[in-house]
PDB file of C-alpha atoms in Angstrom:
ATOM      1  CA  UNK A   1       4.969  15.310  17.355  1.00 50.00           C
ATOM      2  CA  UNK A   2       5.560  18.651  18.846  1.00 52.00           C
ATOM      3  CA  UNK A   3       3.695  20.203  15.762  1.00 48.00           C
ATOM      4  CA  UNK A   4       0.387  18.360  16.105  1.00 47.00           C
ATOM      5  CA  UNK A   5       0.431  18.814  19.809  1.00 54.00           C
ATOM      6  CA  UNK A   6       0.611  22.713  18.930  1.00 57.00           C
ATOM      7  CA  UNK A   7      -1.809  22.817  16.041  1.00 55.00           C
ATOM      8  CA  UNK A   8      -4.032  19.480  15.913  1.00 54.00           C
ATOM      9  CA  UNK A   9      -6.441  20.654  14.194  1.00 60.00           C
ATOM     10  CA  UNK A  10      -4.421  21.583  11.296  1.00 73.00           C
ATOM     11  CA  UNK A  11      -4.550  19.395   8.145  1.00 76.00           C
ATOM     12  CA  UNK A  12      -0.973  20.820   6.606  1.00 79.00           C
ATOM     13  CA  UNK A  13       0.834  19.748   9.883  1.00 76.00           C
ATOM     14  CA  UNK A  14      -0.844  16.657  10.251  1.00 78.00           C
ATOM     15  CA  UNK A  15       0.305  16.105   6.693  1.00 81.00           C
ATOM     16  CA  UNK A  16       4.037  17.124   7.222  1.00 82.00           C
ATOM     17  CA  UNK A  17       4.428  15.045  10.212  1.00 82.00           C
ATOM     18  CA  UNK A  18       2.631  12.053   8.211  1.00 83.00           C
ATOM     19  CA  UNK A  19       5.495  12.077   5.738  1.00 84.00           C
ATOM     20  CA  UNK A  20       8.129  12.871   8.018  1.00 85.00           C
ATOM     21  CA  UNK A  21       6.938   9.547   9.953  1.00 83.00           C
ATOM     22  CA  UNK A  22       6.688   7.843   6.506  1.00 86.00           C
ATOM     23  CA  UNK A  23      10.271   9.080   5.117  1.00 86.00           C
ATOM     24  CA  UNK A  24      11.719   7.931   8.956  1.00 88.00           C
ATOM     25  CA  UNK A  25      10.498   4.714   8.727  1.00 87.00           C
ATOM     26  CA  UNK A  26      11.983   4.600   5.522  1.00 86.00           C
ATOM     27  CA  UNK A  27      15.321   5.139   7.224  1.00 86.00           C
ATOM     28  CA  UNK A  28      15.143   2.811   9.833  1.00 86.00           C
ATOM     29  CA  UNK A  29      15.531  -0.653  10.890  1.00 73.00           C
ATOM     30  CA  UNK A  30      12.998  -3.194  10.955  1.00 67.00           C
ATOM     31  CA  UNK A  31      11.528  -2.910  14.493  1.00 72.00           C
ATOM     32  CA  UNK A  32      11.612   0.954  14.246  1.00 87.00           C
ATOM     33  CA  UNK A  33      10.181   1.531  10.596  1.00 92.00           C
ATOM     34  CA  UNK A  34       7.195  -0.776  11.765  1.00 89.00           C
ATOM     35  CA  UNK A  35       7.110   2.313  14.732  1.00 91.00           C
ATOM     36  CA  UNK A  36       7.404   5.027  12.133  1.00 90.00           C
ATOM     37  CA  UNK A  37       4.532   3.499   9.257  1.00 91.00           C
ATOM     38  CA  UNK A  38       2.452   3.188  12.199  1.00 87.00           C
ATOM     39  CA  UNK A  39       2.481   6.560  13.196  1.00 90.00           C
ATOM     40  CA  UNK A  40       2.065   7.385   9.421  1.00 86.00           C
ATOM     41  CA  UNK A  41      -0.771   5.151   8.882  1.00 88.00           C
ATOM     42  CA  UNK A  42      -2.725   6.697  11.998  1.00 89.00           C
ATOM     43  CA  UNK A  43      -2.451  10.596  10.856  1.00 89.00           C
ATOM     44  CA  UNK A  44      -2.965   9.669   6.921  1.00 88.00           C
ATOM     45  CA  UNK A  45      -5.970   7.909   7.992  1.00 89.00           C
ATOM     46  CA  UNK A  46      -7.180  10.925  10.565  1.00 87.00           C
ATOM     47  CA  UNK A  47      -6.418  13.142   7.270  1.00 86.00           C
ATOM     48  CA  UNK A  48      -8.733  10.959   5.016  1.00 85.00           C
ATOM     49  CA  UNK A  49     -11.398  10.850   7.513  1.00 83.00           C
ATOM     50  CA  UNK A  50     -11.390  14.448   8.117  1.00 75.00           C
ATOM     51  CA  UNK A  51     -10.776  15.079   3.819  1.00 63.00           C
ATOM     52  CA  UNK A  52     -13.918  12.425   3.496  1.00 60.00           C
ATOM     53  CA  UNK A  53     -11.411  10.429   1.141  1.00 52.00           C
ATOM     54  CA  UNK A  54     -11.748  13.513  -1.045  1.00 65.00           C
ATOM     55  CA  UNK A  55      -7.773  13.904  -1.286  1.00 84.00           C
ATOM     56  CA  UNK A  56      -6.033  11.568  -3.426  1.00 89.00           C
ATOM     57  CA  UNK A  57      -2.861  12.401  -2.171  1.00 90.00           C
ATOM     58  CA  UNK A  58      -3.195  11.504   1.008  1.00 89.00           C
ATOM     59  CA  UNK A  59      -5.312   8.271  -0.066  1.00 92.00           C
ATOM     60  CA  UNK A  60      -1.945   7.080  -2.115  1.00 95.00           C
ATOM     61  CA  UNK A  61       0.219   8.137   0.550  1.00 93.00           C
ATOM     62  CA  UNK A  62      -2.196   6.190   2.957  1.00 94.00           C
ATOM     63  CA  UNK A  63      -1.831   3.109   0.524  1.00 96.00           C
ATOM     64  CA  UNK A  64       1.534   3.228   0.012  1.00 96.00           C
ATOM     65  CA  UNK A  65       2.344   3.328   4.292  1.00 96.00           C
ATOM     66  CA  UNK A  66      -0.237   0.280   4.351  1.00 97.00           C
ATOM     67  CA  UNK A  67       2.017  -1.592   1.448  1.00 97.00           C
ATOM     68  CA  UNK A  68       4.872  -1.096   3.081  1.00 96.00           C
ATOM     69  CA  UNK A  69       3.779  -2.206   7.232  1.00 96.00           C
ATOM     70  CA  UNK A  70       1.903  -4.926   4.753  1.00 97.00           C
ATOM     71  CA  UNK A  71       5.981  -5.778   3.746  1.00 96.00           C
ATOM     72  CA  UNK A  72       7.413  -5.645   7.325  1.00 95.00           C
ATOM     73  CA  UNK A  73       5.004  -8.161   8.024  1.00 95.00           C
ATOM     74  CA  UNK A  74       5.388 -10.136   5.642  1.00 96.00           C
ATOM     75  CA  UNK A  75       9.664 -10.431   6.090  1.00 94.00           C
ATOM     76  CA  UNK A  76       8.607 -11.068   9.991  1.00 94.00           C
ATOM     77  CA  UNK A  77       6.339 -14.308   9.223  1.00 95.00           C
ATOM     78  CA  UNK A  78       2.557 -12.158   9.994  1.00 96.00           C
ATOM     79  CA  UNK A  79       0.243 -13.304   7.044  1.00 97.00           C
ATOM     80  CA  UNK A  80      -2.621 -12.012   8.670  1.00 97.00           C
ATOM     81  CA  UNK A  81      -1.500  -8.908   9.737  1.00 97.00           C
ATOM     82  CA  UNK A  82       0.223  -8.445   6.465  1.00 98.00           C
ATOM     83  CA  UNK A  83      -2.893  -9.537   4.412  1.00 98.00           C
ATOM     84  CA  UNK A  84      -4.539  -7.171   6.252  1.00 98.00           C
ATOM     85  CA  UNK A  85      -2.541  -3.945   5.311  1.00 98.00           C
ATOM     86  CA  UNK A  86      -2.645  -4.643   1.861  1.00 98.00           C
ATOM     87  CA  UNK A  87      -6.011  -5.661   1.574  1.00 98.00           C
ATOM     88  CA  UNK A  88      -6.411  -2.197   2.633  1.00 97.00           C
ATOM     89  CA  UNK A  89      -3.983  -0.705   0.096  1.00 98.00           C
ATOM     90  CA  UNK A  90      -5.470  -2.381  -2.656  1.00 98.00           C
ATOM     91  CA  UNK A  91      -8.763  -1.134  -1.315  1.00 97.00           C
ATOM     92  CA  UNK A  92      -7.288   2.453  -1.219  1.00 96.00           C
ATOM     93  CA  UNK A  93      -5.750   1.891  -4.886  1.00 97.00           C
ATOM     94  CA  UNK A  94      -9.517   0.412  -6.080  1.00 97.00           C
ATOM     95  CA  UNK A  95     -11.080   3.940  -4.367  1.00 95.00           C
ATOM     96  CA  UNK A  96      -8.829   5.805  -5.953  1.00 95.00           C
ATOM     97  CA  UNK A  97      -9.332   3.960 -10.035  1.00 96.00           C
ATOM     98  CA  UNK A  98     -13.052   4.245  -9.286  1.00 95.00           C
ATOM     99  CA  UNK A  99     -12.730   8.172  -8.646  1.00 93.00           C
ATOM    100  CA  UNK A 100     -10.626   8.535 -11.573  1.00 94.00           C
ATOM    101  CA  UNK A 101     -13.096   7.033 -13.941  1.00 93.00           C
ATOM    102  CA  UNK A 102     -13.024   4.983 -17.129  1.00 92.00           C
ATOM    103  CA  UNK A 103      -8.684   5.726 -17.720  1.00 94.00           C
ATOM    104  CA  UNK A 104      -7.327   5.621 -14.195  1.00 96.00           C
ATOM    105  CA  UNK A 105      -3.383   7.517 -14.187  1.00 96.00           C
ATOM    106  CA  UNK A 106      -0.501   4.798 -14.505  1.00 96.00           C
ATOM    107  CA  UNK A 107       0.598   5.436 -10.929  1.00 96.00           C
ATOM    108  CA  UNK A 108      -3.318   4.111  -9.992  1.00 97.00           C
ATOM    109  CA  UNK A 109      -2.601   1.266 -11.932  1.00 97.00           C
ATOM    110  CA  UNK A 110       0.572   0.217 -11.007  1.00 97.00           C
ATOM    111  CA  UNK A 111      -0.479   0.977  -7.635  1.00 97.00           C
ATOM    112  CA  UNK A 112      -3.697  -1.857  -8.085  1.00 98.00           C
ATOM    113  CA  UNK A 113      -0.887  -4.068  -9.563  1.00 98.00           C
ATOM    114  CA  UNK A 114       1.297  -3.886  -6.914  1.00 98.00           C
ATOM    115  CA  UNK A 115      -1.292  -4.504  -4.455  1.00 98.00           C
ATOM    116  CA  UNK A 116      -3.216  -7.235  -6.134  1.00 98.00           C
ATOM    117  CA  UNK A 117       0.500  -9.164  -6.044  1.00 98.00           C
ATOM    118  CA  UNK A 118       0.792  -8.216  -2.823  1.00 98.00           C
ATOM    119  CA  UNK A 119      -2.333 -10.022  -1.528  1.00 98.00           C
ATOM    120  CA  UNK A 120      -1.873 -12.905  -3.833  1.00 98.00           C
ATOM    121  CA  UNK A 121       1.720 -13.572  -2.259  1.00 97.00           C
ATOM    122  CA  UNK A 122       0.051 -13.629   0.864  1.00 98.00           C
ATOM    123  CA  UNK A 123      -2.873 -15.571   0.051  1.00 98.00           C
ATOM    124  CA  UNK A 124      -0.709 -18.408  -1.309  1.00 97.00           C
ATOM    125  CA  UNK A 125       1.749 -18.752   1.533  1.00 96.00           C
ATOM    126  CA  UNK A 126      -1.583 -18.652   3.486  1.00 95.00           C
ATOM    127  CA  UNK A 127      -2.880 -21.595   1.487  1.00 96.00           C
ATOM    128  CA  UNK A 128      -6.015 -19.389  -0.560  1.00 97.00           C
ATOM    129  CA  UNK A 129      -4.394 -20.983  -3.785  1.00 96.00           C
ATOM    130  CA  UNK A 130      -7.636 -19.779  -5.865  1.00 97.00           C
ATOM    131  CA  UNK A 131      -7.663 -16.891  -4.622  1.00 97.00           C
ATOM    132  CA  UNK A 132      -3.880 -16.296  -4.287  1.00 97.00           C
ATOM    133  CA  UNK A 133      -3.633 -17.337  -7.999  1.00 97.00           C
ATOM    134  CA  UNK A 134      -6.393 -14.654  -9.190  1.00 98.00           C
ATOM    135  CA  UNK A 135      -4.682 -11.811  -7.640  1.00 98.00           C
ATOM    136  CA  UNK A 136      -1.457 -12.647  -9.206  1.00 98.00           C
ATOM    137  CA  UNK A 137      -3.453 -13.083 -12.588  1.00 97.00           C
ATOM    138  CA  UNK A 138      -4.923  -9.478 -12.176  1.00 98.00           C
ATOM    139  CA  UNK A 139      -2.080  -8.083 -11.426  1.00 98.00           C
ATOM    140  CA  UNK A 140      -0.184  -9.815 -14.643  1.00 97.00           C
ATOM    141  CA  UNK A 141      -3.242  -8.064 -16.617  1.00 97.00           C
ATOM    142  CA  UNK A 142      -2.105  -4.992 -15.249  1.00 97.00           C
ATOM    143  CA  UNK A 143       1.806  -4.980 -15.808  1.00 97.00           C
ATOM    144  CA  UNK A 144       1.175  -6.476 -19.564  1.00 96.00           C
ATOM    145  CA  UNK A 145      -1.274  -3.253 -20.224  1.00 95.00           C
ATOM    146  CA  UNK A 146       1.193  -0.870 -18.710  1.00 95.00           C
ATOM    147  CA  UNK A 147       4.305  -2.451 -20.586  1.00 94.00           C
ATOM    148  CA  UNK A 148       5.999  -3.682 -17.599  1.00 92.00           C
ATOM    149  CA  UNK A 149       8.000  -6.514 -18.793  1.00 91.00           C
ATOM    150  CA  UNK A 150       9.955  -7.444 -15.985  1.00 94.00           C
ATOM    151  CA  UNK A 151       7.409  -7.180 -13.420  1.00 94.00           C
ATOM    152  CA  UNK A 152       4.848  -9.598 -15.401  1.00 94.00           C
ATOM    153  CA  UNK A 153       7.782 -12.281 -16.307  1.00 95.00           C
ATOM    154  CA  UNK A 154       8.244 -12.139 -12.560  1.00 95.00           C
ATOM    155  CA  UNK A 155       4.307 -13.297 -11.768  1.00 94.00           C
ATOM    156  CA  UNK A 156       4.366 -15.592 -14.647  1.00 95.00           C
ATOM    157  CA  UNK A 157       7.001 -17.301 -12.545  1.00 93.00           C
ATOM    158  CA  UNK A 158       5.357 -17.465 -10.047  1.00 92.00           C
ATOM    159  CA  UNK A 159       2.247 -18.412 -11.587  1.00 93.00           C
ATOM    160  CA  UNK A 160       3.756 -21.542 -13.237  1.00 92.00           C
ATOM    161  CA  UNK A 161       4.693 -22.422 -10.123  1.00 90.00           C
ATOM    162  CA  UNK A 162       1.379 -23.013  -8.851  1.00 87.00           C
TER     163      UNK A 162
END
C-alpha cells in the first residue's frame, strides 16, 4: 500500500494497512478475500517478528487472518493448506494462553476452541481420525468450561459421528 511504501518502517502503518487488508478481505469474494488475508497475514507476521511476539494484539489478529485463509481453504477442497493455517492459529492462540498464565481471558479460550475444531475438522476429512477426534474433544472441554452450549452440542455431533 501507498502508506508502507512511504513509511515501512513504521509499526502503526503497517498495522492500519494489516486491518484494512483484513476488513477487505472480509468484504470480498472468495478468490479476492484469499488476496486480501494474504496480504494481512504477511504484514501481521512482519509486525510480530519485529514486536518479538510481544504484542498480543497483533498475535490474535495474526490468528484470526490464519483461521480465516485456514476457512477459504477449506470451502475450496485444500486440507493441507488449510491444516496448515490453523495449525498456526491454534499455535498463535496456545502462545498467547501460555503468556497469559494460569486464567487465560475468554477470547484466548474461545480462540484455542475454535482452533482446536478447526484442525480436528480437517484432520478427519484428512483421515487422522485419532487425532481429528482429540481436537474436537479439546475443544468440547473448552466450550463446556466457557458455557457455550450451542457450540459444544455442535462437536458432540460430530463426535458421535465418528
Amino acid at each position: 500500500s501507498a502508506i508502507l511504501r512511504a513509511h515501512p518502517e513504521q509499526d502503526e502503518a503497517r498495522f492500519d494497512a494489516a486491518r484494512a487488508a483484513s476488513k477487505m478481505g472480509e468484504l470480498a469474494a472468495d478468490q479476492n478475500a484469499a488476496k486480501y488475508y494474504s496480504e494481512a497475514l504477511a504484514q501481521f507476521d512482519l509486525l510480530s517478528q519485529h514486536a518479538g511476539h510481544g504484542d498480543i494484539q497483533v498475535e490474535r489478529a495474526l490468528g484470526s487472518v490464519a483461521a480465516k485463509l485456514g476457512a477459504i481453504e477449506l470451502d475450496r477442497g485444500n486440507l493441507l493448506p488449510a491444516l496448515s493455517d490453523f495449525s498456526r492459529a491454534l499455535q498463535i492462540a496456545e502462545g498467547i494462553a501460555a503468556e497469559e498464565g494460569a486464567n487465560p481471558s475468554e477470547e484466548t479460550r474461545l480462540a484455542l476452541a475454535a482452533a482446536n475444531a478447526q484442525v480436528g475438522e480437517v484432520l478427519l476429512r484428512n483421515g487422522a481420525r485419532s487425532e481429528g477426534v482429540a481436537k474436537l474433544k479439546k475443544a468440547l472441554g473448552i466450550y463446556r468450561e466457557l458455557g457455550n452450549g450451542e457450540r459444544a452440542k455442535e462437536l458432540e455431533v460430530e463426535l458421535h459421528r465418528q
